[in-house]
Short mmCIF file of C-alpha atoms in Angstrom, two decimals:
data_model
loop_
_atom_site.label_atom_id
_atom_site.label_comp_id
_atom_site.label_asym_id
_atom_site.label_seq_id
_atom_site.Cartn_x
_atom_site.Cartn_y
_atom_site.Cartn_z
CA MET A 1 -37.35 15.39 -49.54
CA ILE A 2 -37.59 17.63 -46.69
CA ASN A 3 -40.65 19.97 -45.91
CA ALA A 4 -39.96 23.48 -45.29
CA LEU A 5 -42.09 24.18 -42.57
CA THR A 6 -41.63 21.18 -40.36
CA GLY A 7 -38.59 20.20 -40.70
CA MET A 8 -39.93 16.57 -41.33
CA PRO A 9 -38.83 13.87 -44.42
CA GLN A 10 -41.63 15.20 -47.10
CA GLN A 11 -43.70 11.40 -46.94
CA ASP A 12 -44.54 11.42 -43.32
CA ALA A 13 -44.76 15.27 -43.24
CA VAL A 14 -48.07 14.01 -45.60
CA LYS A 15 -48.84 10.97 -43.29
CA ASN A 16 -48.92 13.53 -40.05
CA LYS A 17 -50.68 16.97 -41.14
CA ALA A 18 -52.31 17.00 -37.71
CA LEU A 19 -49.55 16.96 -36.55
CA ASP A 20 -47.87 19.64 -38.23
CA VAL A 21 -50.96 21.42 -37.16
CA VAL A 22 -49.78 21.58 -33.72
CA ARG A 23 -45.89 21.63 -34.55
CA MET A 24 -46.87 25.15 -36.00
CA ALA A 25 -48.50 26.74 -34.11
CA LYS A 26 -46.36 26.96 -31.45
CA THR A 27 -43.92 29.32 -33.14
CA ASP A 28 -46.02 30.13 -36.29
CA HIS A 29 -50.45 30.76 -35.34
CA ALA A 30 -50.60 32.59 -38.66
CA ARG A 31 -49.37 29.60 -40.72
CA ALA A 32 -50.97 26.65 -38.63
CA GLU A 33 -54.50 28.82 -38.94
CA GLN A 34 -53.14 28.24 -42.80
CA LEU A 35 -52.74 25.07 -42.40
CA ALA A 36 -55.80 23.77 -39.69
CA LEU A 37 -57.99 25.36 -42.49
CA GLY A 38 -56.37 23.48 -45.44
CA LEU A 39 -56.97 20.38 -44.11
CA ILE A 40 -60.35 21.10 -42.69
CA ASN A 41 -61.83 21.87 -46.59
CA GLU A 42 -60.08 18.03 -47.54
CA LEU A 43 -62.06 16.63 -45.09
CA ALA A 44 -65.44 17.24 -43.79
CA PRO A 45 -65.92 20.32 -46.92
CA GLU A 46 -69.25 19.71 -46.02
CA LEU A 47 -69.15 22.65 -43.44
CA GLY A 48 -68.49 25.23 -45.70
CA ALA A 49 -65.37 27.05 -43.55
CA GLN A 50 -64.06 30.63 -44.51
CA SER A 51 -61.75 31.11 -41.67
CA LEU A 52 -60.48 29.69 -38.54
CA ALA A 53 -58.92 31.51 -35.74
CA LEU A 54 -56.93 29.04 -32.96
CA ASN A 55 -57.85 29.35 -29.48
CA LYS A 56 -54.21 31.37 -28.60
CA ASP A 57 -54.52 29.28 -24.89
CA SER A 58 -54.81 26.20 -26.40
CA VAL A 59 -51.20 25.90 -27.77
CA LEU A 60 -49.74 25.37 -23.99
CA SER A 61 -50.28 22.20 -24.32
CA LEU A 62 -47.87 19.59 -26.39
CA ASN A 63 -50.20 17.68 -28.10
CA SER A 64 -53.01 19.35 -29.28
CA VAL A 65 -54.71 23.61 -30.76
CA ASN A 66 -58.00 24.31 -31.00
CA GLY A 67 -60.30 26.88 -31.93
CA ARG A 68 -63.20 28.23 -34.03
CA ILE A 69 -64.23 28.06 -37.89
CA GLU A 70 -66.60 30.35 -39.03
CA SER A 71 -68.67 29.49 -41.60
CA GLY A 72 -71.43 31.29 -44.26
CA LYS A 73 -73.65 30.78 -41.21
CA LYS A 74 -72.41 29.17 -38.52
CA LYS A 75 -69.42 28.73 -35.93
CA TYR A 76 -67.54 25.72 -34.52
CA PHE A 77 -65.69 24.54 -32.61
CA PHE A 78 -62.14 22.40 -33.82
CA LYS A 79 -59.78 20.44 -31.61
CA PHE A 80 -56.40 18.73 -33.00
CA HIS A 81 -54.98 16.05 -31.20
CA ALA A 82 -51.28 14.51 -32.22
CA GLU A 83 -48.91 11.97 -31.07
CA GLU A 84 -45.86 10.69 -31.96
CA GLY A 85 -46.14 7.75 -33.79
CA ASP A 86 -49.95 8.46 -33.99
CA VAL A 87 -49.96 6.93 -37.37
CA ASP A 88 -49.73 3.50 -36.59
CA THR A 89 -50.30 3.56 -33.11
CA LEU A 90 -54.21 5.16 -33.84
CA LYS A 91 -54.90 3.73 -37.01
CA ASN A 92 -56.92 0.78 -35.45
CA SER A 93 -57.73 2.56 -32.07
CA GLU A 94 -60.64 3.66 -30.71
CA TYR A 95 -60.54 7.12 -31.79
CA TYR A 96 -62.89 10.01 -30.47
CA ASN A 97 -65.33 7.56 -29.67
CA ALA A 98 -68.12 9.84 -26.85
CA GLU A 99 -70.72 7.86 -28.18
CA LEU A 100 -69.35 4.38 -25.48
CA LEU A 101 -68.62 7.30 -23.11
CA ALA A 102 -71.88 8.57 -23.16
CA LYS A 103 -73.54 5.02 -23.21
CA ASN A 104 -71.29 4.36 -19.80
CA GLY A 105 -73.10 7.86 -18.20
CA TRP A 106 -69.92 9.82 -19.01
CA PRO A 107 -71.78 13.67 -19.92
CA MET A 108 -70.30 14.17 -23.22
CA VAL A 109 -70.44 16.86 -25.62
CA MET A 110 -71.04 15.14 -29.22
CA PRO A 111 -69.40 16.45 -32.42
CA VAL A 112 -70.89 16.44 -35.81
CA PHE A 113 -67.52 15.70 -37.26
CA THR A 114 -64.91 13.48 -36.47
CA SER A 115 -61.63 12.49 -38.95
CA THR A 116 -60.31 9.26 -38.18
CA LYS A 117 -57.71 9.51 -40.72
CA PRO A 118 -54.45 8.25 -39.73
CA GLY A 119 -52.23 11.39 -38.88
CA MET A 120 -55.24 13.40 -39.72
CA GLN A 121 -57.06 13.30 -36.40
CA PHE A 122 -59.56 16.32 -35.88
CA VAL A 123 -62.83 17.23 -34.35
CA VAL A 124 -65.64 19.64 -34.70
CA TYR A 125 -68.62 20.22 -32.93
CA ASP A 126 -71.19 23.36 -33.00
CA TYR A 127 -69.93 26.41 -31.11
CA ILE A 128 -69.68 26.42 -27.94
CA ASN A 129 -69.44 29.26 -26.00
CA ALA A 130 -68.58 28.05 -22.50
CA PRO A 131 -65.16 28.40 -20.77
CA THR A 132 -63.20 25.64 -20.56
CA ALA A 133 -62.03 23.63 -16.53
CA PHE A 134 -58.74 24.62 -17.70
CA ALA A 135 -59.58 28.76 -18.09
CA ALA A 136 -62.62 28.55 -15.17
CA TYR A 137 -60.40 26.96 -12.64
CA GLY A 138 -57.20 29.40 -13.88
CA GLY A 139 -59.59 32.12 -13.39
CA VAL A 140 -60.30 31.53 -10.17
CA GLU A 141 -56.63 30.22 -8.97
CA GLY A 142 -54.85 33.47 -11.12
CA ARG A 143 -57.06 35.72 -8.13
CA TYR A 144 -56.00 33.99 -5.19
CA LEU A 145 -52.26 34.01 -6.15
CA ARG A 146 -53.33 37.91 -6.40
CA GLY A 147 -53.60 37.59 -3.15
CA GLY A 148 -57.50 38.73 -4.07
CA GLY A 149 -59.21 35.68 -2.22
CA TYR A 150 -61.14 33.16 -4.23
CA GLN A 151 -64.09 33.75 -5.62
CA GLY A 152 -66.41 32.11 -3.50
CA GLU A 153 -69.60 31.22 -5.54
CA ARG A 154 -67.46 30.82 -8.38
CA LEU A 155 -65.27 28.50 -7.03
CA ALA A 156 -68.82 26.60 -5.21
CA ALA A 157 -69.99 26.52 -8.98
CA LEU A 158 -67.33 24.86 -9.92
CA LEU A 159 -66.63 22.03 -7.69
CA ARG A 160 -69.85 20.63 -7.41
CA ALA A 161 -69.60 20.57 -11.39
CA ASP A 162 -66.69 18.44 -10.07
CA GLU A 163 -68.86 16.55 -8.04
CA LYS A 164 -71.39 15.70 -10.00
CA LEU A 165 -68.71 15.18 -12.95
CA CYS A 166 -67.61 12.31 -10.94
CA ARG A 167 -70.47 10.54 -9.94
CA ASN A 168 -71.23 10.05 -13.11
CA ILE A 169 -67.56 8.88 -13.89
CA SER A 170 -67.55 6.24 -11.28
CA GLU A 171 -70.78 4.48 -11.63
CA GLY A 172 -69.57 4.19 -15.57
CA TYR A 173 -66.77 2.76 -14.04
CA SER A 174 -68.68 -0.45 -11.57
CA LYS A 175 -70.89 -0.59 -14.84
CA SER A 176 -67.79 -1.40 -16.76
CA LEU A 177 -65.36 -2.77 -14.67
CA GLU A 178 -64.18 -6.05 -16.01
CA LEU A 179 -61.32 -8.53 -16.45
CA THR A 180 -59.05 -8.46 -20.02
CA ASP A 181 -56.58 -10.07 -21.69
CA ARG A 182 -53.08 -8.77 -21.78
CA ALA A 183 -53.62 -8.26 -26.39
CA ASP A 184 -56.45 -5.97 -25.40
CA ILE A 185 -54.68 -4.64 -22.85
CA GLU A 186 -52.21 -3.77 -25.22
CA ASP A 187 -54.31 -2.28 -27.30
CA ALA A 188 -55.63 0.60 -25.45
CA SER A 189 -55.36 4.41 -27.03
CA LEU A 190 -53.93 4.87 -23.07
CA ASN A 191 -50.79 3.20 -23.23
CA GLN A 192 -49.56 5.80 -25.51
CA LEU A 193 -50.36 8.63 -23.13
CA PHE A 194 -47.70 6.66 -20.54
CA TYR A 195 -45.78 3.49 -21.80
CA SER A 196 -45.23 4.43 -25.05
CA ARG A 197 -43.73 7.76 -24.43
CA LEU A 198 -41.28 5.56 -21.46
CA ALA A 199 -40.53 2.73 -24.28
CA GLY A 200 -40.78 4.15 -27.69
CA ALA A 201 -40.17 1.82 -30.60
CA PRO A 202 -37.92 1.64 -32.64
CA GLU A 203 -39.57 3.69 -35.71
CA ASN A 204 -40.97 5.87 -32.90
CA PRO A 205 -37.98 6.96 -29.74
CA SER A 206 -39.11 7.47 -26.46
CA ARG A 207 -39.25 10.64 -25.05
CA LEU A 208 -37.36 9.44 -22.44
CA GLU A 209 -34.84 9.37 -24.68
CA ARG A 210 -35.53 12.63 -25.89
CA TYR A 211 -35.89 15.40 -23.74
CA TYR A 212 -33.56 13.60 -21.04
CA GLN A 213 -31.14 11.09 -22.05
CA GLY A 214 -27.57 12.50 -23.05
CA GLN A 215 -29.15 15.67 -22.41
CA ASN A 216 -27.21 18.32 -19.63
CA VAL A 217 -29.10 19.91 -16.36
CA ALA A 218 -28.52 23.62 -16.40
CA LEU A 219 -28.37 24.22 -13.02
CA PRO A 220 -29.45 27.34 -10.80
CA ASN A 221 -26.06 27.81 -10.24
CA GLY A 222 -24.67 28.27 -13.78
CA GLU A 223 -23.05 24.74 -14.33
CA THR A 224 -24.77 21.85 -16.07
CA ILE A 225 -25.10 18.58 -14.71
CA PRO A 226 -25.79 15.72 -17.11
CA PHE A 227 -29.40 13.84 -16.73
CA ASN A 228 -27.84 10.51 -16.52
CA GLU A 229 -25.72 11.50 -13.61
CA LEU A 230 -28.70 13.47 -11.74
CA ALA A 231 -30.76 10.64 -12.47
CA LYS A 232 -28.48 9.01 -9.99
CA MET A 233 -29.01 10.72 -6.94
CA PRO A 234 -31.22 10.53 -4.50
CA TRP A 235 -32.96 14.08 -3.30
CA THR A 236 -34.27 15.74 -0.24
CA ILE A 237 -36.72 18.14 -1.09
CA ASN A 238 -37.75 21.01 1.51
CA GLY A 239 -36.81 18.55 3.78
CA VAL A 240 -38.76 15.44 2.84
CA GLN A 241 -35.62 12.51 2.35
CA TYR A 242 -37.32 10.96 -1.03
CA GLU A 243 -36.88 7.22 -1.63
CA GLU A 244 -35.60 6.72 -4.50
CA THR A 245 -34.09 7.91 -7.77
CA LEU A 246 -34.73 9.40 -10.60
CA GLU A 247 -33.60 6.35 -12.40
CA THR A 248 -34.75 4.24 -9.97
CA ILE A 249 -38.67 5.54 -10.53
CA ILE A 250 -38.40 5.31 -14.39
CA ALA A 251 -36.77 1.78 -13.88
CA LYS A 252 -40.04 0.84 -11.98
CA ALA A 253 -42.12 2.97 -14.31
CA LYS A 254 -41.48 1.09 -17.09
CA ASP A 255 -42.01 -2.40 -15.29
CA LEU A 256 -45.11 -1.33 -13.55
CA LEU A 257 -47.11 0.56 -16.52
CA ASN A 258 -46.25 -2.40 -19.44
CA PRO A 259 -49.06 -3.45 -20.66
CA ALA A 260 -47.81 -6.47 -20.94
CA LYS A 261 -46.73 -6.98 -17.22
CA GLU A 262 -50.16 -9.02 -16.16
CA GLU A 263 -52.21 -11.82 -17.77
CA ARG A 264 -55.06 -10.23 -17.07
CA THR A 265 -55.71 -7.14 -15.92
CA PRO A 266 -58.79 -4.91 -14.04
CA SER A 267 -60.31 -2.63 -16.98
CA VAL A 268 -63.25 0.02 -17.69
CA VAL A 269 -63.94 2.41 -20.20
CA GLY A 270 -63.12 6.02 -19.94
CA HIS A 271 -61.99 9.19 -21.40
CA GLY A 272 -58.64 8.63 -20.31
CA ASP A 273 -57.60 11.83 -21.35
CA ASP A 274 -60.22 14.17 -18.97
CA HIS A 275 -57.93 17.08 -17.72
CA ASN A 276 -59.11 20.16 -17.61
CA GLY A 277 -58.71 21.33 -21.39
CA ASN A 278 -61.02 19.16 -22.14
CA LYS A 279 -63.97 19.79 -20.83
CA PHE A 280 -66.40 22.76 -20.78
CA PHE A 281 -69.01 24.32 -17.46
CA ILE A 282 -72.04 24.51 -20.02
CA ASP A 283 -75.40 26.08 -17.78
CA GLY A 284 -73.64 24.86 -14.14
CA GLU A 285 -71.84 21.16 -15.27
CA PHE A 286 -69.08 20.07 -16.90
CA LYS A 287 -68.64 18.44 -19.67
CA LEU A 288 -66.39 16.76 -21.84
CA TYR A 289 -64.76 16.40 -25.33
CA ASP A 290 -62.16 15.07 -26.90
CA PRO A 291 -62.01 11.59 -26.45
CA ALA A 292 -59.03 11.02 -28.57
CA PHE A 293 -57.96 8.22 -26.09
CA ALA A 294 -61.42 6.66 -24.98
CA GLY A 295 -62.13 3.29 -24.82
CA ARG A 296 -61.48 0.05 -22.72
CA GLN A 297 -58.03 0.64 -20.39
CA PRO A 298 -56.28 -0.03 -17.51
CA ALA A 299 -58.62 0.82 -14.55
CA LEU A 300 -55.47 2.35 -12.02
CA LEU A 301 -54.78 3.76 -15.69
CA SER A 302 -58.07 5.64 -16.32
CA PHE A 303 -58.54 8.55 -14.35
CA VAL A 304 -55.06 9.33 -13.63
CA LYS A 305 -54.14 12.53 -16.43
CA ALA A 306 -57.02 13.70 -14.40
CA THR A 307 -55.68 13.23 -10.88
CA ALA A 308 -52.20 15.03 -11.89
CA HIS A 309 -53.08 17.84 -14.49
CA ASN A 310 -56.21 19.18 -12.30
CA THR A 311 -54.27 18.90 -9.02
CA LEU A 312 -50.87 18.14 -8.47
CA LEU A 313 -49.07 19.93 -11.68
CA HIS A 314 -50.77 23.10 -9.98
CA PRO A 315 -50.10 26.22 -9.51
CA GLN A 316 -49.21 27.70 -13.14
CA TRP A 317 -45.50 25.78 -13.00
CA LEU A 318 -45.62 22.47 -15.53
CA TYR A 319 -47.27 24.67 -18.25
CA GLU A 320 -46.35 28.02 -17.60
CA PRO A 321 -43.27 28.11 -16.13
CA GLU A 322 -42.76 32.31 -17.36
CA ARG A 323 -45.32 32.81 -14.76
CA LEU A 324 -43.32 32.00 -11.77
CA GLU A 325 -40.45 34.56 -12.13
CA GLY A 326 -39.96 37.07 -9.37
CA LYS A 327 -42.34 34.81 -7.40
CA LEU A 328 -40.81 31.41 -7.39
CA GLU A 329 -37.58 30.94 -4.28
CA LEU A 330 -35.72 28.12 -5.03
CA ASN A 331 -32.45 27.07 -3.08
CA GLY A 332 -30.67 24.11 -4.18
CA ALA A 333 -27.07 22.21 -3.98
CA ILE A 334 -25.91 19.12 -4.49
CA ARG A 335 -23.74 17.95 -1.69
CA ASP A 336 -21.79 13.69 -1.10
CA GLY A 337 -23.25 13.09 -4.42
CA VAL A 338 -27.45 14.59 -3.19
CA VAL A 339 -29.77 16.84 -4.51
CA PHE A 340 -30.84 19.05 -2.15
CA ILE A 341 -34.45 21.63 -3.04
CA ASP A 342 -35.57 23.88 -1.19
CA HIS A 343 -38.65 26.19 -3.35
CA ASN A 344 -42.11 27.80 -1.97
CA TRP A 345 -43.87 26.07 -4.75
CA LYS A 346 -46.64 24.07 -2.64
CA THR A 347 -49.17 23.35 -3.86
CA GLU A 348 -50.53 23.02 -0.73
CA GLU A 349 -49.94 26.41 0.26
CA LEU A 350 -50.47 27.95 -2.77
CA SER A 351 -53.26 26.64 -4.12
CA PRO A 352 -55.86 25.20 -1.28
CA MET A 353 -58.53 25.18 -4.01
CA ARG A 354 -56.54 22.06 -5.84
CA LEU A 355 -56.51 19.61 -2.91
CA SER A 356 -60.15 20.51 -2.08
CA ILE A 357 -60.15 19.19 -6.52
CA LEU A 358 -58.11 15.95 -5.17
CA ASP A 359 -60.71 14.60 -2.43
CA ILE A 360 -63.24 15.46 -4.35
CA TYR A 361 -61.67 13.17 -6.85
CA ALA A 362 -60.53 10.24 -3.80
CA LYS A 363 -63.80 10.37 -2.41
CA GLU A 364 -65.90 10.04 -5.51
CA VAL A 365 -63.74 7.74 -7.83
CA TRP A 366 -60.54 6.48 -6.73
CA GLN A 367 -62.13 5.46 -3.20
CA PRO A 368 -65.64 3.31 -4.82
CA LEU A 369 -63.38 1.89 -7.81
CA VAL A 370 -59.94 0.97 -5.67
CA THR A 371 -62.86 -0.77 -2.68
CA GLU A 372 -64.19 -2.44 -5.45
CA MET A 373 -61.50 -3.60 -6.94
CA SER A 374 -60.22 -4.89 -3.76
CA LYS A 375 -64.04 -6.99 -2.90
CA ARG A 376 -63.47 -8.30 -6.35
CA GLY A 377 -59.65 -10.34 -5.83
CA TRP A 378 -58.78 -8.39 -8.53
CA LEU A 379 -56.49 -5.20 -6.75
CA PRO A 380 -53.03 -5.82 -7.50
CA ASP A 381 -50.18 -5.56 -4.07
CA TYR A 382 -48.98 -3.33 -6.05
CA TRP A 383 -51.39 -0.73 -6.69
CA GLN A 384 -50.26 1.97 -4.95
CA GLU A 385 -46.58 2.01 -6.68
CA TYR A 386 -48.32 2.10 -9.72
CA ILE A 387 -50.67 5.41 -9.10
CA ARG A 388 -47.68 6.82 -8.16
CA ALA A 389 -45.92 5.67 -11.18
CA ALA A 390 -48.23 6.53 -13.67
CA LEU A 391 -48.70 10.68 -11.26
CA PHE A 392 -45.02 10.61 -11.90
CA SER A 393 -44.95 10.13 -15.33
CA CYS A 394 -47.53 13.19 -16.25
CA PRO A 395 -45.46 15.43 -15.88
CA PHE A 396 -42.11 13.40 -16.82
CA LEU A 397 -42.63 12.71 -19.85
CA VAL A 398 -45.69 15.35 -21.53
CA GLN A 399 -43.19 17.95 -20.93
CA ASN A 400 -38.99 18.60 -21.77
CA LEU A 401 -38.88 20.14 -18.51
CA ILE A 402 -35.00 20.39 -18.75
CA GLY A 403 -35.14 22.40 -22.19
CA GLU A 404 -35.55 25.67 -22.96
CA LYS A 405 -38.80 26.74 -22.43
CA TYR A 406 -37.56 26.48 -18.28
CA ALA A 407 -34.85 28.75 -16.73
CA PRO A 408 -32.50 26.59 -14.39
CA ALA A 409 -34.72 27.45 -11.34
CA GLN A 410 -37.75 26.13 -13.24
CA SER A 411 -36.00 22.78 -14.33
CA MET A 412 -35.22 21.81 -10.98
CA LEU A 413 -38.24 22.64 -9.42
CA ALA A 414 -40.65 21.18 -12.08
CA LEU A 415 -38.01 17.64 -11.47
CA SER A 416 -38.11 17.80 -7.57
CA LYS A 417 -41.84 17.89 -8.32
CA CYS A 418 -41.62 14.53 -9.96
CA VAL A 419 -39.55 12.78 -7.07
CA GLU A 420 -42.52 14.24 -5.19
CA LEU A 421 -45.14 12.25 -7.66
CA GLY A 422 -43.20 9.17 -7.63
CA SER A 423 -41.12 8.36 -4.53
CA LYS A 424 -42.05 8.08 -1.22
CA GLY A 425 -40.29 9.58 1.00
CA ASP A 426 -39.14 9.43 5.36
CA THR A 427 -42.12 11.23 6.59
CA GLU A 428 -45.96 11.22 4.80
CA THR A 429 -45.89 13.73 1.84
CA LEU A 430 -49.07 14.93 -0.22
CA VAL A 431 -49.03 12.16 -2.93
CA GLY A 432 -48.86 9.56 0.17
CA LYS A 433 -51.44 10.90 2.07
CA PHE A 434 -53.67 10.88 -1.26
CA LEU A 435 -53.46 7.40 -1.61
CA LYS A 436 -54.30 6.01 2.01
CA SER A 437 -56.90 8.43 1.51
CA ILE A 438 -58.60 5.95 -1.09
CA GLU A 439 -57.47 2.89 0.68
CA PRO A 440 -59.93 0.63 0.09
CA LYS A 441 -62.24 -0.24 2.24
CA VAL A 442 -62.68 -3.00 3.85
#
């Protein structure tokens, strides 16, 4: 029997109620609120939830929604996070392990209720009357993009908060860094955001398969090309020739990000999904929540989501491509089997703020971590390629970049950004400069 709301088999729909909420929020806000309220009252009747409202900005996320609960006497903040296949992959994981992070020095907002039941994972907090880092930085950036310049004091306060947070994270990494056996690395929940999305499983096809393989890519000139054919072509982007094709980048990512690659792997205790949407700006400081993938995880993977999603995947092109209408200038052509793209959507020109954040991450988190791994003899020779592969995977696998959400020019911009993240160029690139800046200090 098919569930009329989700199009999923009835048995799976019952098992994946959180996924139902997340999916429904994209198409029917009111119905998603009804589903979420019903699930919260089913599993947390003690909260006395009477009404619920989803935050509209949260539906930009592919895998989560959040909002406000009203009870008779108080308000709460909640978040649902659902991944395809989470019934199987999260049921034995350290889900929402805020206490573990707090013990390792991470400033956490502690939940008042968590549901760890497979397929029904959500977390509830006392109501937080504060912006997320996504909203706070987005407001500053939006004003800049409109030609109004940065709000100096506001931006300075946000950057100070990030510096302090990064020092706490670095201390936590230093305390928890150790070598971990292959079996434990394979069990890390964070793999689900990277390798699992690339490789999939027999019962859970990968996003690579579902989003790209066998699909057509719409080109700005009105023509289409099979993704499998496009993936074999080299790219020249804004005059820079990139060494690797999408096909090669994907193959390397599958090899490098495979948690079974090494017998023992350096690991840390980390959040793993600490993008700006999971950070609140409270009293001048950032505090994290929703540690859905927290726990012991590969050291070189732990801070990648934060690095990519808070800096390099901006402004606007990944989650809000419609905001590029009338602003994006992109010329594309395929000549002699080479993809040529020229665009005006350069992070370093449109949003210098993001480079300031990246500099903080490099100085306060990455450079100390890489240096300590090197001192202990644990830094693999391929560490830079590993980070490139992980950075590439963030945009490529978090959204369907050739799907209906993206106009042809926006799709080609997004794919070109993926190439910029995943491949070296014939001249120094933004990612190349970043990787050079975090080389271990001898």
